[in-house]
């Protein structure tokens, strides 16, 4: 009898752990960016001739050194966050577009060399505030990935344990088992089948929930799984493996019952 392969879950676990490491690296990069922005001194607000944007505060013609400070912040972003923001660091997306994607359009404009914006206290605060939001969101994504890894670990242990038992049990032909041994085999298969069904229900409940922390945007587990396994031939590796294993247990039970009937 063909046993369901636990390889799907093992592959999924590898994917999730790789993604978790990438998210952790991005979180560290955001920390580095925040530290470098903190070290930048903002230009004092002028007494007059200031325009105010809705998000980043006063913007006016730059004083000496303020344009360099905006460039310093842009460079800090390019060296820390940007490599972790792109699937491919050689992507054609411009630095301005990446800043806009990660921090907001208004911050990207405020830091752009073409706008000649001052690195005012308001601009600095806006950059730091949005960076902290991004760090919280990244932390929440990492927590969601850790929960997914834990789910996969539990599912893998269940599948490995059951398949190993089935392989060992298959070494003894049913024709060599007595009536009581056949009944015990049938009962064990029923218990394994119940474990698979229980784990399947637990998995479905997990997918219906989300990971959140404080005011951070929720990370939908279903959407997380869709993202993590988007390049995999199986977008639901746990459910697919558990369902197939439960079906195999049921099929084995049917065969054992046939032998039991013959012994009556």
PDB file of C-alpha atoms in Angstrom:
ATOM      1  CA  UNK A   1       0.000   0.000   0.000  1.00  0.00           C
ATOM      2  CA  UNK A   2       1.289   3.447  -0.909  1.00  0.00           C
ATOM      3  CA  UNK A   3       1.972   5.581   2.139  1.00  0.00           C
ATOM      4  CA  UNK A   4       1.371   9.348   2.005  1.00  0.00           C
ATOM      5  CA  UNK A   5       4.674  11.175   1.930  1.00  0.00           C
ATOM      6  CA  UNK A   6       5.403  13.627   4.770  1.00  0.00           C
ATOM      7  CA  UNK A   7       7.760  15.430   2.390  1.00  0.00           C
ATOM      8  CA  UNK A   8       5.212  18.176   1.738  1.00  0.00           C
ATOM      9  CA  UNK A   9       5.220  19.186   5.393  1.00  0.00           C
ATOM     10  CA  UNK A  10       9.007  18.977   5.624  1.00  0.00           C
ATOM     11  CA  UNK A  11       9.317  21.207   2.554  1.00  0.00           C
ATOM     12  CA  UNK A  12       6.760  23.642   3.987  1.00  0.00           C
ATOM     13  CA  UNK A  13       8.716  23.822   7.235  1.00  0.00           C
ATOM     14  CA  UNK A  14      11.886  24.643   5.321  1.00  0.00           C
ATOM     15  CA  UNK A  15      10.071  27.400   3.410  1.00  0.00           C
ATOM     16  CA  UNK A  16       8.596  28.930   6.577  1.00  0.00           C
ATOM     17  CA  UNK A  17      11.870  28.873   8.485  1.00  0.00           C
ATOM     18  CA  UNK A  18      13.646  30.495   5.537  1.00  0.00           C
ATOM     19  CA  UNK A  19      10.983  33.210   5.384  1.00  0.00           C
ATOM     20  CA  UNK A  20      11.162  33.700   9.147  1.00  0.00           C
ATOM     21  CA  UNK A  21      14.928  34.213   8.941  1.00  0.00           C
ATOM     22  CA  UNK A  22      14.405  36.775   6.164  1.00  0.00           C
ATOM     23  CA  UNK A  23      11.812  38.656   8.212  1.00  0.00           C
ATOM     24  CA  UNK A  24      14.108  38.625  11.241  1.00  0.00           C
ATOM     25  CA  UNK A  25      16.906  40.065   9.085  1.00  0.00           C
ATOM     26  CA  UNK A  26      14.573  42.807   7.878  1.00  0.00           C
ATOM     27  CA  UNK A  27      13.570  43.607  11.434  1.00  0.00           C
ATOM     28  CA  UNK A  28      17.246  43.986  12.358  1.00  0.00           C
ATOM     29  CA  UNK A  29      17.726  46.225   9.301  1.00  0.00           C
ATOM     30  CA  UNK A  30      14.857  48.460  10.419  1.00  0.00           C
ATOM     31  CA  UNK A  31      16.505  48.735  13.839  1.00  0.00           C
ATOM     32  CA  UNK A  32      19.746  49.784  12.196  1.00  0.00           C
ATOM     33  CA  UNK A  33      17.917  52.383  10.106  1.00  0.00           C
ATOM     34  CA  UNK A  34      16.166  53.785  13.174  1.00  0.00           C
ATOM     35  CA  UNK A  35      19.498  54.091  15.001  1.00  0.00           C
ATOM     36  CA  UNK A  36      21.056  55.950  12.082  1.00  0.00           C
ATOM     37  CA  UNK A  37      18.118  58.340  11.768  1.00  0.00           C
ATOM     38  CA  UNK A  38      18.252  58.987  15.499  1.00  0.00           C
ATOM     39  CA  UNK A  39      21.855  60.108  15.047  1.00  0.00           C
ATOM     40  CA  UNK A  40      20.858  62.675  12.400  1.00  0.00           C
ATOM     41  CA  UNK A  41      20.411  66.223  13.676  1.00  0.00           C
ATOM     42  CA  UNK A  42      17.342  67.994  12.261  1.00  0.00           C
ATOM     43  CA  UNK A  43      17.540  71.546  10.981  1.00  0.00           C
ATOM     44  CA  UNK A  44      15.852  74.168  13.196  1.00  0.00           C
ATOM     45  CA  UNK A  45      12.493  75.415  11.972  1.00  0.00           C
ATOM     46  CA  UNK A  46      12.737  78.833  10.306  1.00  0.00           C
ATOM     47  CA  UNK A  47      10.712  81.695  11.679  1.00  0.00           C
ATOM     48  CA  UNK A  48       9.034  82.318   8.335  1.00  0.00           C
ATOM     49  CA  UNK A  49       8.836  81.194   4.716  1.00  0.00           C
ATOM     50  CA  UNK A  50       7.723  77.717   5.690  1.00  0.00           C
ATOM     51  CA  UNK A  51       5.244  75.512   3.908  1.00  0.00           C
ATOM     52  CA  UNK A  52       3.575  72.732   5.872  1.00  0.00           C
ATOM     53  CA  UNK A  53       2.652  69.313   4.535  1.00  0.00           C
ATOM     54  CA  UNK A  54      -0.099  67.251   6.078  1.00  0.00           C
ATOM     55  CA  UNK A  55       2.248  64.484   7.181  1.00  0.00           C
ATOM     56  CA  UNK A  56       5.829  65.522   7.599  1.00  0.00           C
ATOM     57  CA  UNK A  57       5.508  69.116   8.773  1.00  0.00           C
ATOM     58  CA  UNK A  58       7.420  72.187   7.691  1.00  0.00           C
ATOM     59  CA  UNK A  59       9.103  72.161   4.286  1.00  0.00           C
ATOM     60  CA  UNK A  60      11.088  75.076   2.930  1.00  0.00           C
ATOM     61  CA  UNK A  61      14.228  75.865   1.026  1.00  0.00           C
ATOM     62  CA  UNK A  62      17.029  73.898   2.657  1.00  0.00           C
ATOM     63  CA  UNK A  63      19.681  75.550   4.764  1.00  0.00           C
ATOM     64  CA  UNK A  64      23.298  74.500   4.387  1.00  0.00           C
ATOM     65  CA  UNK A  65      23.686  70.837   5.313  1.00  0.00           C
ATOM     66  CA  UNK A  66      19.992  69.931   5.500  1.00  0.00           C
ATOM     67  CA  UNK A  67      19.910  68.541   1.978  1.00  0.00           C
ATOM     68  CA  UNK A  68      22.946  66.454   2.900  1.00  0.00           C
ATOM     69  CA  UNK A  69      21.041  65.150   5.931  1.00  0.00           C
ATOM     70  CA  UNK A  70      18.100  64.041   3.777  1.00  0.00           C
ATOM     71  CA  UNK A  71      20.610  62.315   1.521  1.00  0.00           C
ATOM     72  CA  UNK A  72      22.201  60.705   4.580  1.00  0.00           C
ATOM     73  CA  UNK A  73      18.815  59.290   5.599  1.00  0.00           C
ATOM     74  CA  UNK A  74      18.155  58.070   2.066  1.00  0.00           C
ATOM     75  CA  UNK A  75      21.548  56.396   2.007  1.00  0.00           C
ATOM     76  CA  UNK A  76      20.891  54.816   5.394  1.00  0.00           C
ATOM     77  CA  UNK A  77      17.634  53.409   4.058  1.00  0.00           C
ATOM     78  CA  UNK A  78      19.370  52.115   0.923  1.00  0.00           C
ATOM     79  CA  UNK A  79      21.992  50.313   3.010  1.00  0.00           C
ATOM     80  CA  UNK A  80      19.665  48.844   5.641  1.00  0.00           C
ATOM     81  CA  UNK A  81      16.013  48.308   4.741  1.00  0.00           C
ATOM     82  CA  UNK A  82      16.037  48.351   0.947  1.00  0.00           C
ATOM     83  CA  UNK A  83      17.978  45.103   0.374  1.00  0.00           C
ATOM     84  CA  UNK A  84      15.359  43.307   2.503  1.00  0.00           C
ATOM     85  CA  UNK A  85      12.427  45.019   0.833  1.00  0.00           C
ATOM     86  CA  UNK A  86      13.074  43.627  -2.632  1.00  0.00           C
ATOM     87  CA  UNK A  87      12.850  40.011  -3.688  1.00  0.00           C
ATOM     88  CA  UNK A  88      15.850  40.794  -5.869  1.00  0.00           C
ATOM     89  CA  UNK A  89      18.233  43.590  -4.843  1.00  0.00           C
ATOM     90  CA  UNK A  90      18.903  44.208  -8.524  1.00  0.00           C
ATOM     91  CA  UNK A  91      15.238  44.935  -9.112  1.00  0.00           C
ATOM     92  CA  UNK A  92      14.500  47.984 -11.214  1.00  0.00           C
ATOM     93  CA  UNK A  93      12.411  49.609  -8.477  1.00  0.00           C
ATOM     94  CA  UNK A  94      13.936  52.993  -7.630  1.00  0.00           C
ATOM     95  CA  UNK A  95      15.032  53.993  -4.151  1.00  0.00           C
ATOM     96  CA  UNK A  96      12.262  56.578  -4.086  1.00  0.00           C
ATOM     97  CA  UNK A  97       9.673  53.878  -4.856  1.00  0.00           C
ATOM     98  CA  UNK A  98      11.009  51.593  -2.154  1.00  0.00           C
ATOM     99  CA  UNK A  99      10.927  54.360   0.456  1.00  0.00           C
ATOM    100  CA  UNK A 100       7.387  55.132  -0.613  1.00  0.00           C
ATOM    101  CA  UNK A 101       6.430  51.474  -0.284  1.00  0.00           C
ATOM    102  CA  UNK A 102       7.998  51.038   3.130  1.00  0.00           C
ATOM    103  CA  UNK A 103       7.511  54.420   4.792  1.00  0.00           C
ATOM    104  CA  UNK A 104       4.846  56.344   2.789  1.00  0.00           C
ATOM    105  CA  UNK A 105       4.659  58.626  -0.199  1.00  0.00           C
ATOM    106  CA  UNK A 106       4.937  61.820   1.847  1.00  0.00           C
ATOM    107  CA  UNK A 107       8.174  60.686   3.498  1.00  0.00           C
ATOM    108  CA  UNK A 108       9.609  59.601   0.149  1.00  0.00           C
ATOM    109  CA  UNK A 109       8.834  63.072  -1.228  1.00  0.00           C
ATOM    110  CA  UNK A 110      10.238  64.817   1.844  1.00  0.00           C
ATOM    111  CA  UNK A 111      13.538  62.935   1.515  1.00  0.00           C
ATOM    112  CA  UNK A 112      13.790  63.199  -2.265  1.00  0.00           C
ATOM    113  CA  UNK A 113      16.631  65.444  -3.505  1.00  0.00           C
ATOM    114  CA  UNK A 114      14.346  67.013  -6.111  1.00  0.00           C
ATOM    115  CA  UNK A 115      12.000  68.502  -3.494  1.00  0.00           C
ATOM    116  CA  UNK A 116      14.705  70.401  -1.585  1.00  0.00           C
ATOM    117  CA  UNK A 117      12.879  69.685   1.669  1.00  0.00           C
ATOM    118  CA  UNK A 118      14.465  70.489   5.000  1.00  0.00           C
ATOM    119  CA  UNK A 119      15.220  67.638   7.388  1.00  0.00           C
ATOM    120  CA  UNK A 120      13.139  69.359  10.027  1.00  0.00           C
ATOM    121  CA  UNK A 121      12.269  67.927  13.449  1.00  0.00           C
ATOM    122  CA  UNK A 122       8.843  67.074  12.008  1.00  0.00           C
ATOM    123  CA  UNK A 123      10.379  65.167   9.106  1.00  0.00           C
ATOM    124  CA  UNK A 124      12.684  63.295  11.441  1.00  0.00           C
ATOM    125  CA  UNK A 125       9.803  62.390  13.744  1.00  0.00           C
ATOM    126  CA  UNK A 126       7.678  61.227  10.801  1.00  0.00           C
ATOM    127  CA  UNK A 127      10.475  58.991   9.533  1.00  0.00           C
ATOM    128  CA  UNK A 128      11.039  57.500  12.979  1.00  0.00           C
ATOM    129  CA  UNK A 129       7.331  57.066  13.679  1.00  0.00           C
ATOM    130  CA  UNK A 130       6.687  55.228  10.430  1.00  0.00           C
ATOM    131  CA  UNK A 131       9.827  53.128  10.910  1.00  0.00           C
ATOM    132  CA  UNK A 132       8.589  52.020  14.321  1.00  0.00           C
ATOM    133  CA  UNK A 133       5.252  51.057  12.749  1.00  0.00           C
ATOM    134  CA  UNK A 134       7.092  49.008  10.137  1.00  0.00           C
ATOM    135  CA  UNK A 135       9.166  47.347  12.840  1.00  0.00           C
ATOM    136  CA  UNK A 136       6.007  46.401  14.779  1.00  0.00           C
ATOM    137  CA  UNK A 137       4.403  45.008  11.638  1.00  0.00           C
ATOM    138  CA  UNK A 138       7.548  43.015  10.902  1.00  0.00           C
ATOM    139  CA  UNK A 139       7.598  41.669  14.448  1.00  0.00           C
ATOM    140  CA  UNK A 140       3.998  40.599  14.066  1.00  0.00           C
ATOM    141  CA  UNK A 141       4.767  38.843  10.794  1.00  0.00           C
ATOM    142  CA  UNK A 142       7.642  37.053  12.464  1.00  0.00           C
ATOM    143  CA  UNK A 143       5.340  35.923  15.285  1.00  0.00           C
ATOM    144  CA  UNK A 144       2.870  34.593  12.713  1.00  0.00           C
ATOM    145  CA  UNK A 145       5.639  32.685  10.941  1.00  0.00           C
ATOM    146  CA  UNK A 146       6.825  31.240  14.255  1.00  0.00           C
ATOM    147  CA  UNK A 147       3.285  30.041  14.965  1.00  0.00           C
ATOM    148  CA  UNK A 148       3.114  28.494  11.502  1.00  0.00           C
ATOM    149  CA  UNK A 149       6.462  26.764  12.084  1.00  0.00           C
ATOM    150  CA  UNK A 150       5.155  25.396  15.385  1.00  0.00           C
ATOM    151  CA  UNK A 151       2.015  24.134  13.640  1.00  0.00           C
ATOM    152  CA  UNK A 152       4.123  22.436  11.003  1.00  0.00           C
ATOM    153  CA  UNK A 153       6.364  20.867  13.641  1.00  0.00           C
ATOM    154  CA  UNK A 154       3.341  19.356  15.399  1.00  0.00           C
ATOM    155  CA  UNK A 155       1.813  18.116  12.141  1.00  0.00           C
ATOM    156  CA  UNK A 156       5.129  16.655  11.013  1.00  0.00           C
ATOM    157  CA  UNK A 157       5.531  14.771  14.315  1.00  0.00           C
ATOM    158  CA  UNK A 158       2.020  13.340  13.998  1.00  0.00           C
ATOM    159  CA  UNK A 159       2.500  12.260  10.391  1.00  0.00           C
ATOM    160  CA  UNK A 160       5.982  10.841  10.997  1.00  0.00           C
ATOM    161  CA  UNK A 161       4.810   8.835  13.995  1.00  0.00           C
ATOM    162  CA  UNK A 162       1.823   7.345  12.192  1.00  0.00           C
ATOM    163  CA  UNK A 163       3.650   6.563   8.942  1.00  0.00           C
ATOM    164  CA  UNK A 164       6.538   4.957  10.823  1.00  0.00           C
ATOM    165  CA  UNK A 165       4.066   2.748  12.698  1.00  0.00           C
ATOM    166  CA  UNK A 166       2.349   1.802   9.439  1.00  0.00           C
ATOM    167  CA  UNK A 167       5.647   0.907   7.759  1.00  0.00           C
ATOM    168  CA  UNK A 168       6.631  -1.280  10.725  1.00  0.00           C
ATOM    169  CA  UNK A 169       3.183  -2.887  10.945  1.00  0.00           C
ATOM    170  CA  UNK A 170       3.218  -3.590   7.199  1.00  0.00           C
ATOM    171  CA  UNK A 171       6.240  -5.835   7.667  1.00  0.00           C
ATOM    172  CA  UNK A 172       3.943  -8.481   9.161  1.00  0.00           C
ATOM    173  CA  UNK A 173       1.355  -9.827   6.685  1.00  0.00           C
ATOM    174  CA  UNK A 174      -2.219  -9.745   7.974  1.00  0.00           C
ATOM    175  CA  UNK A 175      -2.503 -13.452   7.216  1.00  0.00           C
ATOM    176  CA  UNK A 176      -0.022 -14.119  10.016  1.00  0.00           C
ATOM    177  CA  UNK A 177      -2.042 -12.236  12.633  1.00  0.00           C
ATOM    178  CA  UNK A 178      -4.542 -13.857  14.959  1.00  0.00           C
ATOM    179  CA  UNK A 179      -8.059 -12.557  15.551  1.00  0.00           C
ATOM    180  CA  UNK A 180      -7.139 -10.519  18.623  1.00  0.00           C
ATOM    181  CA  UNK A 181      -4.091  -9.082  16.856  1.00  0.00           C
ATOM    182  CA  UNK A 182      -6.254  -8.064  13.916  1.00  0.00           C
ATOM    183  CA  UNK A 183      -8.723  -6.344  16.252  1.00  0.00           C
ATOM    184  CA  UNK A 184      -5.843  -4.508  17.917  1.00  0.00           C
ATOM    185  CA  UNK A 185      -4.517  -3.466  14.486  1.00  0.00           C
ATOM    186  CA  UNK A 186      -7.972  -2.183  13.527  1.00  0.00           C
ATOM    187  CA  UNK A 187      -8.276  -0.220  16.790  1.00  0.00           C
ATOM    188  CA  UNK A 188      -4.848   1.341  16.349  1.00  0.00           C
ATOM    189  CA  UNK A 189      -5.692   2.405  12.813  1.00  0.00           C
ATOM    190  CA  UNK A 190      -8.926   3.946  14.097  1.00  0.00           C
ATOM    191  CA  UNK A 191      -6.981   5.889  16.720  1.00  0.00           C
ATOM    192  CA  UNK A 192      -4.486   7.122  14.116  1.00  0.00           C
ATOM    193  CA  UNK A 193      -7.315   8.116  11.816  1.00  0.00           C
ATOM    194  CA  UNK A 194      -8.928  10.087  14.641  1.00  0.00           C
ATOM    195  CA  UNK A 195      -5.631  11.853  15.312  1.00  0.00           C
ATOM    196  CA  UNK A 196      -5.401  12.870  11.668  1.00  0.00           C
ATOM    197  CA  UNK A 197      -8.968  14.178  11.656  1.00  0.00           C
ATOM    198  CA  UNK A 198      -8.461  16.022  14.928  1.00  0.00           C
ATOM    199  CA  UNK A 199      -5.248  17.587  13.651  1.00  0.00           C
ATOM    200  CA  UNK A 200      -7.018  18.533  10.406  1.00  0.00           C
ATOM    201  CA  UNK A 201      -9.742  20.319  12.360  1.00  0.00           C
ATOM    202  CA  UNK A 202      -7.145  22.101  14.471  1.00  0.00           C
ATOM    203  CA  UNK A 203      -5.314  23.166  11.335  1.00  0.00           C
ATOM    204  CA  UNK A 204      -8.461  24.581   9.785  1.00  0.00           C
ATOM    205  CA  UNK A 205      -9.182  26.554  12.952  1.00  0.00           C
ATOM    206  CA  UNK A 206      -5.644  27.918  12.858  1.00  0.00           C
ATOM    207  CA  UNK A 207      -6.064  29.054   9.247  1.00  0.00           C
ATOM    208  CA  UNK A 208      -9.276  30.856  10.180  1.00  0.00           C
ATOM    209  CA  UNK A 209      -7.495  32.946  12.819  1.00  0.00           C
ATOM    210  CA  UNK A 210      -4.909  35.732  12.702  1.00  0.00           C
ATOM    211  CA  UNK A 211      -1.863  36.864  14.668  1.00  0.00           C
ATOM    212  CA  UNK A 212      -1.994  40.358  16.127  1.00  0.00           C
ATOM    213  CA  UNK A 213      -0.146  42.305  18.774  1.00  0.00           C
ATOM    214  CA  UNK A 214      -1.380  45.574  20.245  1.00  0.00           C
ATOM    215  CA  UNK A 215      -2.508  47.918  17.509  1.00  0.00           C
ATOM    216  CA  UNK A 216      -0.438  46.199  14.822  1.00  0.00           C
ATOM    217  CA  UNK A 217      -2.321  45.091  11.717  1.00  0.00           C
ATOM    218  CA  UNK A 218      -3.479  41.481  11.964  1.00  0.00           C
ATOM    219  CA  UNK A 219      -1.630  38.839   9.964  1.00  0.00           C
ATOM    220  CA  UNK A 220      -4.232  36.460   8.536  1.00  0.00           C
ATOM    221  CA  UNK A 221      -2.950  32.898   8.811  1.00  0.00           C
ATOM    222  CA  UNK A 222      -4.761  31.919   5.628  1.00  0.00           C
ATOM    223  CA  UNK A 223      -3.150  34.765   3.687  1.00  0.00           C
ATOM    224  CA  UNK A 224       0.205  33.978   5.279  1.00  0.00           C
ATOM    225  CA  UNK A 225       0.005  30.379   4.074  1.00  0.00           C
ATOM    226  CA  UNK A 226      -1.031  31.524   0.593  1.00  0.00           C
ATOM    227  CA  UNK A 227       2.041  33.765   0.506  1.00  0.00           C
ATOM    228  CA  UNK A 228       4.500  31.271   2.005  1.00  0.00           C
ATOM    229  CA  UNK A 229       3.528  28.427  -0.330  1.00  0.00           C
ATOM    230  CA  UNK A 230       2.703  30.415  -3.453  1.00  0.00           C
ATOM    231  CA  UNK A 231       5.481  28.738  -5.456  1.00  0.00           C
ATOM    232  CA  UNK A 232       4.739  25.276  -4.081  1.00  0.00           C
ATOM    233  CA  UNK A 233       2.680  22.701  -5.999  1.00  0.00           C
ATOM    234  CA  UNK A 234       0.683  22.222  -2.781  1.00  0.00           C
ATOM    235  CA  UNK A 235      -0.738  25.368  -1.199  1.00  0.00           C
ATOM    236  CA  UNK A 236      -2.207  23.395   1.731  1.00  0.00           C
ATOM    237  CA  UNK A 237       0.530  20.849   2.518  1.00  0.00           C
ATOM    238  CA  UNK A 238      -0.671  20.046   6.044  1.00  0.00           C
ATOM    239  CA  UNK A 239      -4.315  19.524   5.128  1.00  0.00           C
ATOM    240  CA  UNK A 240      -3.407  17.554   2.013  1.00  0.00           C
ATOM    241  CA  UNK A 241      -1.038  15.241   3.894  1.00  0.00           C
ATOM    242  CA  UNK A 242      -3.333  14.676   6.877  1.00  0.00           C
ATOM    243  CA  UNK A 243      -6.336  14.017   4.647  1.00  0.00           C
ATOM    244  CA  UNK A 244      -4.417  11.488   2.575  1.00  0.00           C
ATOM    245  CA  UNK A 245      -3.075   9.796   5.715  1.00  0.00           C
ATOM    246  CA  UNK A 246      -6.584   9.537   7.213  1.00  0.00           C
ATOM    247  CA  UNK A 247      -7.812   7.997   3.951  1.00  0.00           C
ATOM    248  CA  UNK A 248      -4.945   5.486   4.046  1.00  0.00           C
ATOM    249  CA  UNK A 249      -5.845   4.523   7.611  1.00  0.00           C
ATOM    250  CA  UNK A 250      -9.451   4.042   6.560  1.00  0.00           C
ATOM    251  CA  UNK A 251      -8.405   1.872   3.627  1.00  0.00           C
ATOM    252  CA  UNK A 252      -6.177  -0.216   5.886  1.00  0.00           C
ATOM    253  CA  UNK A 253      -9.079  -0.647   8.315  1.00  0.00           C
ATOM    254  CA  UNK A 254     -11.269  -1.950   5.505  1.00  0.00           C
ATOM    255  CA  UNK A 255      -8.660  -4.559   4.596  1.00  0.00           C
ATOM    256  CA  UNK A 256      -8.245  -5.597   8.235  1.00  0.00           C
ATOM    257  CA  UNK A 257     -12.033  -5.990   8.569  1.00  0.00           C
ATOM    258  CA  UNK A 258     -12.038  -8.305   5.583  1.00  0.00           C
ATOM    259  CA  UNK A 259      -9.516 -10.529   7.373  1.00  0.00           C
ATOM    260  CA  UNK A 260     -11.546 -10.365  10.571  1.00  0.00           C
ATOM    261  CA  UNK A 261     -14.678 -11.516   8.760  1.00  0.00           C
ATOM    262  CA  UNK A 262     -12.811 -14.502   7.385  1.00  0.00           C
ATOM    263  CA  UNK A 263     -11.770 -15.533  10.895  1.00  0.00           C
ATOM    264  CA  UNK A 264     -15.311 -15.525  12.273  1.00  0.00           C
TER     265      UNK A 264
END
